[in-house]
PDB file of C-alpha atoms and ligand atoms in Angstrom:
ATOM      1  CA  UNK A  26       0.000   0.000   0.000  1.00 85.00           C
ATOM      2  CA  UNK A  27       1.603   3.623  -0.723  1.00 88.00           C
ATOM      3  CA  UNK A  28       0.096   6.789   0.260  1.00 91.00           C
ATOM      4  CA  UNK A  29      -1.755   8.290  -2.056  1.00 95.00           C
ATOM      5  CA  UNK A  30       0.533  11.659  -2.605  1.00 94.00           C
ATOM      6  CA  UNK A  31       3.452   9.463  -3.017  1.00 89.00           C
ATOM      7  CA  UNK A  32       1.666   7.384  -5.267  1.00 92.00           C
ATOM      8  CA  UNK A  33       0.977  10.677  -7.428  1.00 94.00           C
ATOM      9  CA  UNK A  34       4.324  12.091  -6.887  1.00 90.00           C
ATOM     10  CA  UNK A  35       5.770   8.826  -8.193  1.00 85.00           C
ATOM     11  CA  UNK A  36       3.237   9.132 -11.291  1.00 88.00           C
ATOM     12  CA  UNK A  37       4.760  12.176 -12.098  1.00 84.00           C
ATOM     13  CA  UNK A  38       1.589  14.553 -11.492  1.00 92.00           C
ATOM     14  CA  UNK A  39       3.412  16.894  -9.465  1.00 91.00           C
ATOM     15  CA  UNK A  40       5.097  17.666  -6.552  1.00 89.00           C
ATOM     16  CA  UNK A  41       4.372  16.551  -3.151  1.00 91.00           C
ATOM     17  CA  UNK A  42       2.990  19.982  -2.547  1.00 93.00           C
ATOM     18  CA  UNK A  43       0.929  20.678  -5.895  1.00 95.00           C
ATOM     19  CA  UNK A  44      -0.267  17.322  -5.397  1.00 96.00           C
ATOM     20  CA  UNK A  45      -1.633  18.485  -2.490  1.00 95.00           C
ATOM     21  CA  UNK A  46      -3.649  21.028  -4.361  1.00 96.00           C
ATOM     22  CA  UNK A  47      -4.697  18.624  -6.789  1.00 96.00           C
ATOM     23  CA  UNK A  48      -6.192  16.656  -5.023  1.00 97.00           C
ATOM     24  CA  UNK A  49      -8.187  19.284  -2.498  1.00 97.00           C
ATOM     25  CA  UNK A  50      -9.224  21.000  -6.360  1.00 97.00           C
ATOM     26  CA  UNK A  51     -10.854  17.031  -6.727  1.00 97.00           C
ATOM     27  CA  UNK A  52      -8.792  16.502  -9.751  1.00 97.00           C
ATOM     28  CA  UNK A  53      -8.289  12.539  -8.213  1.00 97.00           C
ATOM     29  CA  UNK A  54     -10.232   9.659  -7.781  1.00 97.00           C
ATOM     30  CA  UNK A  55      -9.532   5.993  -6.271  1.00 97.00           C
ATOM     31  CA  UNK A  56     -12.130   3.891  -7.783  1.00 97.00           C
ATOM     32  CA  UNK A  57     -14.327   5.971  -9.077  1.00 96.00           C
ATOM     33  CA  UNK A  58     -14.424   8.108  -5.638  1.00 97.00           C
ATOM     34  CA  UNK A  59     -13.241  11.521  -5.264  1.00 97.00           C
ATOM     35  CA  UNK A  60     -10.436  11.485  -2.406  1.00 97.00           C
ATOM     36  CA  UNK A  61      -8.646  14.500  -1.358  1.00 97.00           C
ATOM     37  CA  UNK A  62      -6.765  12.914   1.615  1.00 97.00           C
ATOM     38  CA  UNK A  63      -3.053  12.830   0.905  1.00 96.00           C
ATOM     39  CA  UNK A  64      -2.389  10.313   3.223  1.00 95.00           C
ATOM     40  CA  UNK A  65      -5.318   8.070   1.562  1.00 96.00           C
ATOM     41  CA  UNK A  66      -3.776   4.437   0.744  1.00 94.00           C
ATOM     42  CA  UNK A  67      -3.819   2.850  -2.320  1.00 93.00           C
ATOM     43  CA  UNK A  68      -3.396  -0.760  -3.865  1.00 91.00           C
ATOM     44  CA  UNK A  69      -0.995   0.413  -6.594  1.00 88.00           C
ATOM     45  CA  UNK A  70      -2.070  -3.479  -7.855  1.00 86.00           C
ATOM     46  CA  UNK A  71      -5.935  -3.739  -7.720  1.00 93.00           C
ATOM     47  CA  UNK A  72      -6.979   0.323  -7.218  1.00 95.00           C
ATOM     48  CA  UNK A  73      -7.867   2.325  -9.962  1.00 96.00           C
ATOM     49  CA  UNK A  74      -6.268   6.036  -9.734  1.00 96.00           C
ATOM     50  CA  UNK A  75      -7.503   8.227 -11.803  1.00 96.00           C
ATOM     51  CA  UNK A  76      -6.590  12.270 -12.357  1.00 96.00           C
ATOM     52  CA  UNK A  77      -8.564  14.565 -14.357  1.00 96.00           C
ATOM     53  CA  UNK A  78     -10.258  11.685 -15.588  1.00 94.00           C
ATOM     54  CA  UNK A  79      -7.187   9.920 -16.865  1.00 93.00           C
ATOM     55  CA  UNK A  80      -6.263   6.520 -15.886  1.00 94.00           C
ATOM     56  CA  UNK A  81      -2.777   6.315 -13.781  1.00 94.00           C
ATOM     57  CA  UNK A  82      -1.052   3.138 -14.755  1.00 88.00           C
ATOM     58  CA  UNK A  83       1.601   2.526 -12.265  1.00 86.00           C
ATOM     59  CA  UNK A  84       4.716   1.788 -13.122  1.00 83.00           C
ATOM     60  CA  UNK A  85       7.366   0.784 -10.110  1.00 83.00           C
ATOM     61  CA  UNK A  86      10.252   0.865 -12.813  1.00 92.00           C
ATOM     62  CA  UNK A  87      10.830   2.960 -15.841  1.00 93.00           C
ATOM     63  CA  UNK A  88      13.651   1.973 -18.802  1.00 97.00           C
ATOM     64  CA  UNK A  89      15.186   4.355 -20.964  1.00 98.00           C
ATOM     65  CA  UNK A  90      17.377   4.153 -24.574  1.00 98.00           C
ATOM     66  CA  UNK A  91      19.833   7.035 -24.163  1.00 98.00           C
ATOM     67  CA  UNK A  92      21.987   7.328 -27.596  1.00 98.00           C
ATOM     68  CA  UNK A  93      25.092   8.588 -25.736  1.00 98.00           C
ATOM     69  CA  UNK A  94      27.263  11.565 -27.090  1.00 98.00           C
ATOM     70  CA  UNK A  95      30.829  11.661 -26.420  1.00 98.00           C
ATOM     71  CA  UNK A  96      31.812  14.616 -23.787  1.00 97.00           C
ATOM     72  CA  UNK A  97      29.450  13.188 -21.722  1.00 98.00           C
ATOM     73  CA  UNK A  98      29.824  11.478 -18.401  1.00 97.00           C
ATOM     74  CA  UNK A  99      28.235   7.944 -17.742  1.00 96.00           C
ATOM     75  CA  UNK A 100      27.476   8.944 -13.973  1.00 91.00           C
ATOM     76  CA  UNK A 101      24.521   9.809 -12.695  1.00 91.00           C
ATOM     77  CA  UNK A 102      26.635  13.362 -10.880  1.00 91.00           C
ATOM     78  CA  UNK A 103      29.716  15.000 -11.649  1.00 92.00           C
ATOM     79  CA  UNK A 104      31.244  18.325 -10.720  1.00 91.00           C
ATOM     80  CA  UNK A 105      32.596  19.533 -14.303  1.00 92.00           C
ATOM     81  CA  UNK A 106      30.983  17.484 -16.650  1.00 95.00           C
ATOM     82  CA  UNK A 107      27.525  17.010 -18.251  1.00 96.00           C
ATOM     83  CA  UNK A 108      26.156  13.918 -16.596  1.00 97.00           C
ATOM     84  CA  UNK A 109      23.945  11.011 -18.564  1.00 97.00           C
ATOM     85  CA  UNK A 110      21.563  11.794 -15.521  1.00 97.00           C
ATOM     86  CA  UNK A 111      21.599  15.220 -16.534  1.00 96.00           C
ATOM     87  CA  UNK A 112      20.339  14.434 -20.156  1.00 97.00           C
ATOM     88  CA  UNK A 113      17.326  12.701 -18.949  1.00 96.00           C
ATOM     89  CA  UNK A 114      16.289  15.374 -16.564  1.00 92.00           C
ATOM     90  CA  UNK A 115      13.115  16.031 -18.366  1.00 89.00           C
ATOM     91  CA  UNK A 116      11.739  12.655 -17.802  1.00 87.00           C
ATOM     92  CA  UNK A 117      11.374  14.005 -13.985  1.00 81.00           C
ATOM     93  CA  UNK A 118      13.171  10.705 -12.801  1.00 86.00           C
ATOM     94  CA  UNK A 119      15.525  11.436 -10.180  1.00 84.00           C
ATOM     95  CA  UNK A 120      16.303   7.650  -9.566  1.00 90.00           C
ATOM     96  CA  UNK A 121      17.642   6.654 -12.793  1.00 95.00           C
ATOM     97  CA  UNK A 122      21.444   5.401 -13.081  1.00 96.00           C
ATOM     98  CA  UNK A 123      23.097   4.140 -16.185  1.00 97.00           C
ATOM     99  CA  UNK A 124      23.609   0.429 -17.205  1.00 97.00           C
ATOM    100  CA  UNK A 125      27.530   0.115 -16.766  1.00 95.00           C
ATOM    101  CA  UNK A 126      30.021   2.603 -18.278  1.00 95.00           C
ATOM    102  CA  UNK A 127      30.662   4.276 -21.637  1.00 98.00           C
ATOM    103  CA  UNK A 128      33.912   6.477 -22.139  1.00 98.00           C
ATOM    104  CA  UNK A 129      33.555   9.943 -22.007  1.00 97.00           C
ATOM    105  CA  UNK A 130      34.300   9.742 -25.442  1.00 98.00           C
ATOM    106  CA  UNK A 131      32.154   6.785 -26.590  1.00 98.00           C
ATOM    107  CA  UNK A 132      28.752   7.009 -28.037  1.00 98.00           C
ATOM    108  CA  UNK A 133      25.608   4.991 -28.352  1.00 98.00           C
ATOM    109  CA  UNK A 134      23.585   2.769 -26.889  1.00 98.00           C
ATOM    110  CA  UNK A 135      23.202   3.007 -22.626  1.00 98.00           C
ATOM    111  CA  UNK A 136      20.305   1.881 -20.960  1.00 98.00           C
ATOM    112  CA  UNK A 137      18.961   4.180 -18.073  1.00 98.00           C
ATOM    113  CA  UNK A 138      16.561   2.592 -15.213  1.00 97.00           C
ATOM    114  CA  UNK A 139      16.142   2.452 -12.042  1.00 95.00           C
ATOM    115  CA  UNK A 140      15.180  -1.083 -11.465  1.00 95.00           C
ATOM    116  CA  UNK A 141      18.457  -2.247  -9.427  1.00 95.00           C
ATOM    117  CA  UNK A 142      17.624  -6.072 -10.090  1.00 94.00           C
ATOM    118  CA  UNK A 143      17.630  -6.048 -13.451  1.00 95.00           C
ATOM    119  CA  UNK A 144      20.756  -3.364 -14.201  1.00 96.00           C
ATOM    120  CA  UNK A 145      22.654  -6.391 -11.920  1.00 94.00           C
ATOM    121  CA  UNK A 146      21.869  -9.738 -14.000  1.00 94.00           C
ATOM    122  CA  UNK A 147      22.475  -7.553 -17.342  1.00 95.00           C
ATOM    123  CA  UNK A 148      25.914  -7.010 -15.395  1.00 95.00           C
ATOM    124  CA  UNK A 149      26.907  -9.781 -14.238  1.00 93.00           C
ATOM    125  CA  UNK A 150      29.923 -11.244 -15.575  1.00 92.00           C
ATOM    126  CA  UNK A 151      27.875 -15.036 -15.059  1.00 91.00           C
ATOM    127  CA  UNK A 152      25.485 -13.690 -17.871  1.00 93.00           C
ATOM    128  CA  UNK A 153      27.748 -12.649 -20.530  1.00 93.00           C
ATOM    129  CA  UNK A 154      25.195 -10.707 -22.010  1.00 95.00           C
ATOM    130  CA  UNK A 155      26.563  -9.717 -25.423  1.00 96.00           C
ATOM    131  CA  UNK A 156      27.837  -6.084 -26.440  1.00 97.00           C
ATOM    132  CA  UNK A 157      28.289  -4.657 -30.154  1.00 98.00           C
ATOM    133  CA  UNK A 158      30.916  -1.838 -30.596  1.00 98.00           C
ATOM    134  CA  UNK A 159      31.153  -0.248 -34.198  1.00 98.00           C
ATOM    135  CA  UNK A 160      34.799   0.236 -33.354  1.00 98.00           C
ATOM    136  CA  UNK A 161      36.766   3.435 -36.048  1.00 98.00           C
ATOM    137  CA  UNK A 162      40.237   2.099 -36.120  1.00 98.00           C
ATOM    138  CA  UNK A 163      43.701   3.770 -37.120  1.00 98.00           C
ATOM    139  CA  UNK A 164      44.932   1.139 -38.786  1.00 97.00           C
ATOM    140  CA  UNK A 165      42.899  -2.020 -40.969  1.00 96.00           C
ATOM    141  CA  UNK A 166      42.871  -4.980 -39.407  1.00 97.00           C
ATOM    142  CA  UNK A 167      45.027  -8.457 -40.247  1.00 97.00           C
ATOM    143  CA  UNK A 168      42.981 -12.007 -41.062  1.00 97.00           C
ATOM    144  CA  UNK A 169      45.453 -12.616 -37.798  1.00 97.00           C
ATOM    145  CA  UNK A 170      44.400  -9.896 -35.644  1.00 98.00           C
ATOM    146  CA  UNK A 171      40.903 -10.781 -36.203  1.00 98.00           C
ATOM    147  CA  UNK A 172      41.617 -14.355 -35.590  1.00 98.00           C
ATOM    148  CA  UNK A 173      43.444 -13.055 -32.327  1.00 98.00           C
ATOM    149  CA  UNK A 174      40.317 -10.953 -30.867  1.00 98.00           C
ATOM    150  CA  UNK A 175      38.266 -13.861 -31.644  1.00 98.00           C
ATOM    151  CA  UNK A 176      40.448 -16.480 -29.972  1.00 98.00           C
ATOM    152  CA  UNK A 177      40.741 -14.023 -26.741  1.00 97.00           C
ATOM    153  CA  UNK A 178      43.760 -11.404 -26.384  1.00 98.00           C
ATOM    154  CA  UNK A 179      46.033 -10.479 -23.503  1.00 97.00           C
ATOM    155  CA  UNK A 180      44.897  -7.312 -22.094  1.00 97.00           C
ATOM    156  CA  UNK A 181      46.789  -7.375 -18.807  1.00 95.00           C
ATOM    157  CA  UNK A 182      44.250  -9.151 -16.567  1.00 95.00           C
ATOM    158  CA  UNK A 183      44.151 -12.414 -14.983  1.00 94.00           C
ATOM    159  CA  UNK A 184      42.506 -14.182 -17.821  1.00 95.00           C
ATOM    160  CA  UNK A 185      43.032 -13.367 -22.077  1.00 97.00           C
ATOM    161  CA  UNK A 186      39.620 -11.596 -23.054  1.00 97.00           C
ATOM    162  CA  UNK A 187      36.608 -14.051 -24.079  1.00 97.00           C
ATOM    163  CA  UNK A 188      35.909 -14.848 -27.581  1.00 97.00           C
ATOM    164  CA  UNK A 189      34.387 -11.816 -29.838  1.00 98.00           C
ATOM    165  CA  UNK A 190      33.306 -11.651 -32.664  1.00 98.00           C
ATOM    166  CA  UNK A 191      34.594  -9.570 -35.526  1.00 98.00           C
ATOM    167  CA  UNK A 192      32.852  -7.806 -38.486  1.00 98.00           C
ATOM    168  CA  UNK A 193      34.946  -6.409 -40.841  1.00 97.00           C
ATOM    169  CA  UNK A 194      33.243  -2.587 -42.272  1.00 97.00           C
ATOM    170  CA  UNK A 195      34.304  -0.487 -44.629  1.00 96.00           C
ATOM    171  CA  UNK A 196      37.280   2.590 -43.934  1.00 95.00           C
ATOM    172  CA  UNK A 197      38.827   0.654 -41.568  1.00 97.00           C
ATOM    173  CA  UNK A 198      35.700   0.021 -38.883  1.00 98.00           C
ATOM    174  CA  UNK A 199      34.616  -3.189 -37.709  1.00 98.00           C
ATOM    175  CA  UNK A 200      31.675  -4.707 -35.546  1.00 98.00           C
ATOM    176  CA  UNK A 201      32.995  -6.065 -32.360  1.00 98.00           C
ATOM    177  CA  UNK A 202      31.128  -8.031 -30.588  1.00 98.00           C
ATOM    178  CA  UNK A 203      32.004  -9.194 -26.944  1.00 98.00           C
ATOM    179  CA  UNK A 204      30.234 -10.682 -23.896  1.00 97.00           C
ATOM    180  CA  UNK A 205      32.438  -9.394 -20.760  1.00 96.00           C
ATOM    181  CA  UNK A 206      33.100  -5.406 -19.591  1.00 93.00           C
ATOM    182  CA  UNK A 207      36.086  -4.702 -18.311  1.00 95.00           C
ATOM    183  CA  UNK A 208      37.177  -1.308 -17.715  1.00 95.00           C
ATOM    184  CA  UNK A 209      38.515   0.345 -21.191  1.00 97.00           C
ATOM    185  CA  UNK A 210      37.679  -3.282 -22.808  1.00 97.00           C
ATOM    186  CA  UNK A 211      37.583  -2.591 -26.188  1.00 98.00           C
ATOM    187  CA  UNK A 212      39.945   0.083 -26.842  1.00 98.00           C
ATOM    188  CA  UNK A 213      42.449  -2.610 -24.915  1.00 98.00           C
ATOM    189  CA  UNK A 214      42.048  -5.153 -27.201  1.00 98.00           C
ATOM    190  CA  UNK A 215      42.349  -3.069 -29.877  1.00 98.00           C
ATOM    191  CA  UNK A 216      46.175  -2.210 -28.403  1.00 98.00           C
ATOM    192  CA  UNK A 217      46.630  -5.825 -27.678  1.00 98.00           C
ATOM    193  CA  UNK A 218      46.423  -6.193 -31.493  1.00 98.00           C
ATOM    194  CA  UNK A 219      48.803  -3.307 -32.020  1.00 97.00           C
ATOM    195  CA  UNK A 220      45.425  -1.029 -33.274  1.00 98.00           C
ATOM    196  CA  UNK A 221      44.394   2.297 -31.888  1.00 98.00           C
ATOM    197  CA  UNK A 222      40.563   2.731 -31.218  1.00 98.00           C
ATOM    198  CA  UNK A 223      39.819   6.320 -32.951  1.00 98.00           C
ATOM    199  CA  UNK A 224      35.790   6.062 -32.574  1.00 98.00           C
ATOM    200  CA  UNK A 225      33.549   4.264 -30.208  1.00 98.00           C
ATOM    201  CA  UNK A 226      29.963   3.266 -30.642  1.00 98.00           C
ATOM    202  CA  UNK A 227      27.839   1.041 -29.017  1.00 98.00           C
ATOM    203  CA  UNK A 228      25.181  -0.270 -31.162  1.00 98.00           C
ATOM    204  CA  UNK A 229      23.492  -3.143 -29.031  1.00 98.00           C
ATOM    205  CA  UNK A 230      23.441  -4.589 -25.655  1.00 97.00           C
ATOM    206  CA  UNK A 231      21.496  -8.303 -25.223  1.00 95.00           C
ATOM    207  CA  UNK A 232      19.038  -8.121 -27.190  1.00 96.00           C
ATOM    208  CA  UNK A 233      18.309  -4.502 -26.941  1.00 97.00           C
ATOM    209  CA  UNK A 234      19.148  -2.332 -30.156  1.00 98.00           C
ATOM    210  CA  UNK A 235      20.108   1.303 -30.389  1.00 98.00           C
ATOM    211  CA  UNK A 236      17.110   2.893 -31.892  1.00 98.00           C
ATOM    212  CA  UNK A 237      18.545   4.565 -35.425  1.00 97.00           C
ATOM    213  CA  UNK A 238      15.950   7.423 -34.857  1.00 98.00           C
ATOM    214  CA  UNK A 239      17.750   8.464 -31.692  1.00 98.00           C
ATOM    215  CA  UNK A 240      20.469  11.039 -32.586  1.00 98.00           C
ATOM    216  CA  UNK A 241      22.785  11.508 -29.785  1.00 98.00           C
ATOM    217  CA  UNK A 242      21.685  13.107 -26.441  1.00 98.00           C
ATOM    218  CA  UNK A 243      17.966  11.939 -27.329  1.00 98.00           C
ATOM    219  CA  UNK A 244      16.698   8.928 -25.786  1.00 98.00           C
ATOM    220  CA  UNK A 245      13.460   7.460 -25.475  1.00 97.00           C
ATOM    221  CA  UNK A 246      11.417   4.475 -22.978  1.00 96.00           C
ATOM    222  CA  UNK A 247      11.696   1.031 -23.589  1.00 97.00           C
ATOM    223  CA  UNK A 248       8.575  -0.278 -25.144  1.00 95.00           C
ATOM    224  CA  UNK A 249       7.328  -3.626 -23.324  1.00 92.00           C
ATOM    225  CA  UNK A 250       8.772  -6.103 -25.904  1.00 95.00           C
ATOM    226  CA  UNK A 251      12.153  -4.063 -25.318  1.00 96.00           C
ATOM    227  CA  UNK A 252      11.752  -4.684 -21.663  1.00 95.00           C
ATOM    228  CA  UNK A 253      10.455  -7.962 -21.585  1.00 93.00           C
ATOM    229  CA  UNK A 254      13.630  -8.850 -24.228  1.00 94.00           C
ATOM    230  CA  UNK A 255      16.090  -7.572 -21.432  1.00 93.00           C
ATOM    231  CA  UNK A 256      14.916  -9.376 -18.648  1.00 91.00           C
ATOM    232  CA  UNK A 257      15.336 -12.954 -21.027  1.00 90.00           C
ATOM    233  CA  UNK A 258      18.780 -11.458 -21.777  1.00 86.00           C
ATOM    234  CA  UNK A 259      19.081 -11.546 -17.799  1.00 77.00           C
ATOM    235  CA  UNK A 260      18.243 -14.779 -17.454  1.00 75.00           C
ATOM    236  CA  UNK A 261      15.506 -14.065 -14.835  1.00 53.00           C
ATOM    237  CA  UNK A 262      13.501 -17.700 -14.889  1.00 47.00           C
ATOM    238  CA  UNK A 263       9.856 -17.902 -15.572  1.00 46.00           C
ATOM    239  CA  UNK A 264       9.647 -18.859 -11.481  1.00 49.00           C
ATOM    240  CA  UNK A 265      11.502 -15.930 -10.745  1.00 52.00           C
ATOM    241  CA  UNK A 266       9.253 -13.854 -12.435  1.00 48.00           C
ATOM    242  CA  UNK A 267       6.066 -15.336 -11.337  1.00 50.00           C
ATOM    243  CA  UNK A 268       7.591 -14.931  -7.527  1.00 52.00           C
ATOM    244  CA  UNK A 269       8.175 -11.221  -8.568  1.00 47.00           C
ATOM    245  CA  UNK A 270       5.283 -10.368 -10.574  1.00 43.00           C
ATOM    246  CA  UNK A 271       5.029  -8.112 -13.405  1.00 38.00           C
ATOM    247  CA  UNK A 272       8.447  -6.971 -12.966  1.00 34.00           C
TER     248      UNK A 272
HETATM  249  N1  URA B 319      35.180  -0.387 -24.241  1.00 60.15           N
HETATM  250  C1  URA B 319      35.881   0.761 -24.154  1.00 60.15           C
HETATM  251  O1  URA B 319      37.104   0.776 -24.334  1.00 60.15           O
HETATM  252  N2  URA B 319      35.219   1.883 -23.885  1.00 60.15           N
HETATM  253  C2  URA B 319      33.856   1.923 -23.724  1.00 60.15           C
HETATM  254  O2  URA B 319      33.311   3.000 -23.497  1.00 60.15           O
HETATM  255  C3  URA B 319      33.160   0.729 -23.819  1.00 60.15           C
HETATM  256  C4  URA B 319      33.835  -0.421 -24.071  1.00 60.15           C
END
C-alpha cells in the first residue's frame, strides 16, 4: 500500500505539494471516488487512480534508450561534466542510473533505469550478455588480428579476453562483438592487437538495439517487448518472475 501523494508524486503529477492542491481541487479519484486525503492508501495493484479523468497506470520501474554523445559522463553526478543523468532530466526521474560505463568519449547505446535487479543480471559477468561496438580504427585490421580478438587477447588481466566476434566494415571500422566489460575493454584489445581505437559506438546490448531514430543526447522508454527482451537477456527464470510479478 503507498500513500496516495506518493503514489501521485511517483506518477509524475506533481510535486508533493501541488499534489496536495490537486487533489483538495478534486482533480483525483480511487475507484471511481473523489479522495482528497493525501495520506489516503492505495493498492498500486488492484486500485484504480484516476486524475482529471485519466487513468494512472503505475509503473514501479521505468527503462530508458539514451543514444550517448561523447563529452558526456556515464554517472549519474559529476562536478565539471555534463552527466547522462543530466540528459534525462526532463523525464522528472531522479532515480535513474546508467547500465555500466561508456567512455567519455564513446557514443551509443546506454540503458537508463532504475530497477536495481535487473541493471545487476544484465551485469553480471555469469550472464555474458553480449555487447556490439562499431569500433573506427587507425589502422585495418590483419585475417590474424581478427583471428586473435576472436580467440581471446592479452589485455593485462588475470585471464586473455573471451571470444568476440569480428565484423569487418568499410574505412577501416569493424563490428565487435564481446560478452564481458572490463574497464577500457575494447579500446584494450584493440592495443593488444597493435590497433588504436579512434571512434567508439555502441550499437546493441542483449538483445536490446540502439534505436537509429535516436540522434545523440535523445533517448526514449523502452517499449514492453524491449523490456520484456532484457529481462530474457538476464536470465531471470519464468519462477523468478512469477515470484516477482510483473516486474
Ligand atoms: N570499451 C571501451 O574501451 N570503452 C567503452 O566505453 C566501452 C567499451
Amino acid at each position: 500500500m503507498l500513500r496516495l501523494d506518493k503514489f501521485l508524486c511517483e506518477m509524475k503529477v506533481g510535486t508533493r505539494s501541488q499534489v496536495k492542491k490537486e487533489l483538495k481541487q478534486g482533480f483525483v479519484s480511487v475507484n471511481g471516488t473523489v479522495v482528497v486525503k493525501p495520506e489516503h492508501k492505495v493498492d498500486v495493484e488492484t486500485d484504480t487512480v484516476t486524475y482529471k479523468g485519466r487513468e494512472l497506470l503505475y509503473k514501479k520501474y521505468v527503462y530508458y534508450m539514451l543514444n550517448k554523445p561523447a563529452g558526456v559522463v556515464s554517472a549519474t553526478r559529476d562536478n565539471a561534466c555534463t552527466t547522462v543523468n543530466d540528459l534525462l532530466k526532463a523525464t522528472g526521474y531522479e532515480d535513474l542510473f546508467p547500465v555500466g560505463r561508456l567512455d567519455k568519449d564513446t557514443e551509443g547505446l546506454l540503458l537508463m533505469t532504475n530497477d536495481g535487479e535487473l541493471a545487476h543480471r544484465l551485469l553480471s559477468p555469469k550472464k555474458q550478455v553480449a555487447k556490439v561496438y562499431e569500433v573506427g580504427l587507425k589502422e585495418s585490421l590483419s585475417a590474424e588480428d581478427i583471428r586473435r580478438l576472436e580467440e581471446g587477447v592479452d589485455i593485462g588481466e588475470e585471464k586473455p579476453t573471451l571470444p568476440a566476434k569480428v565484423e569487418i566494415l568499410p574505412e577501416n571500422h569493424i563490428f565487435l562483438t564481446i560478452t564481458e566489460g572490463k574497464f577500457h575493454q575494447v579500446k584494450r584489445m584493440m592495443k593488444a592487437v597493435g590497433n588504436e581505437t579512434v571512434s567508439l559506438r555502441r550499437t546493441a546490448m542483449g538483445s536490446l538495439k540502439l534505436d537509429g531514430r535516436l540522434a545523440p543526447g535523445d533517448y526514449r522508454e523502452l517499449t514492453e517487448e524491449e523490456t520484456d527482451a532484457l529481462r530474457g537477456d538476464s536470465g531471470r527464470t519464468d519462477e523468478e518472475r512469477r515470484k516477482g510479478g510483473s516486474r
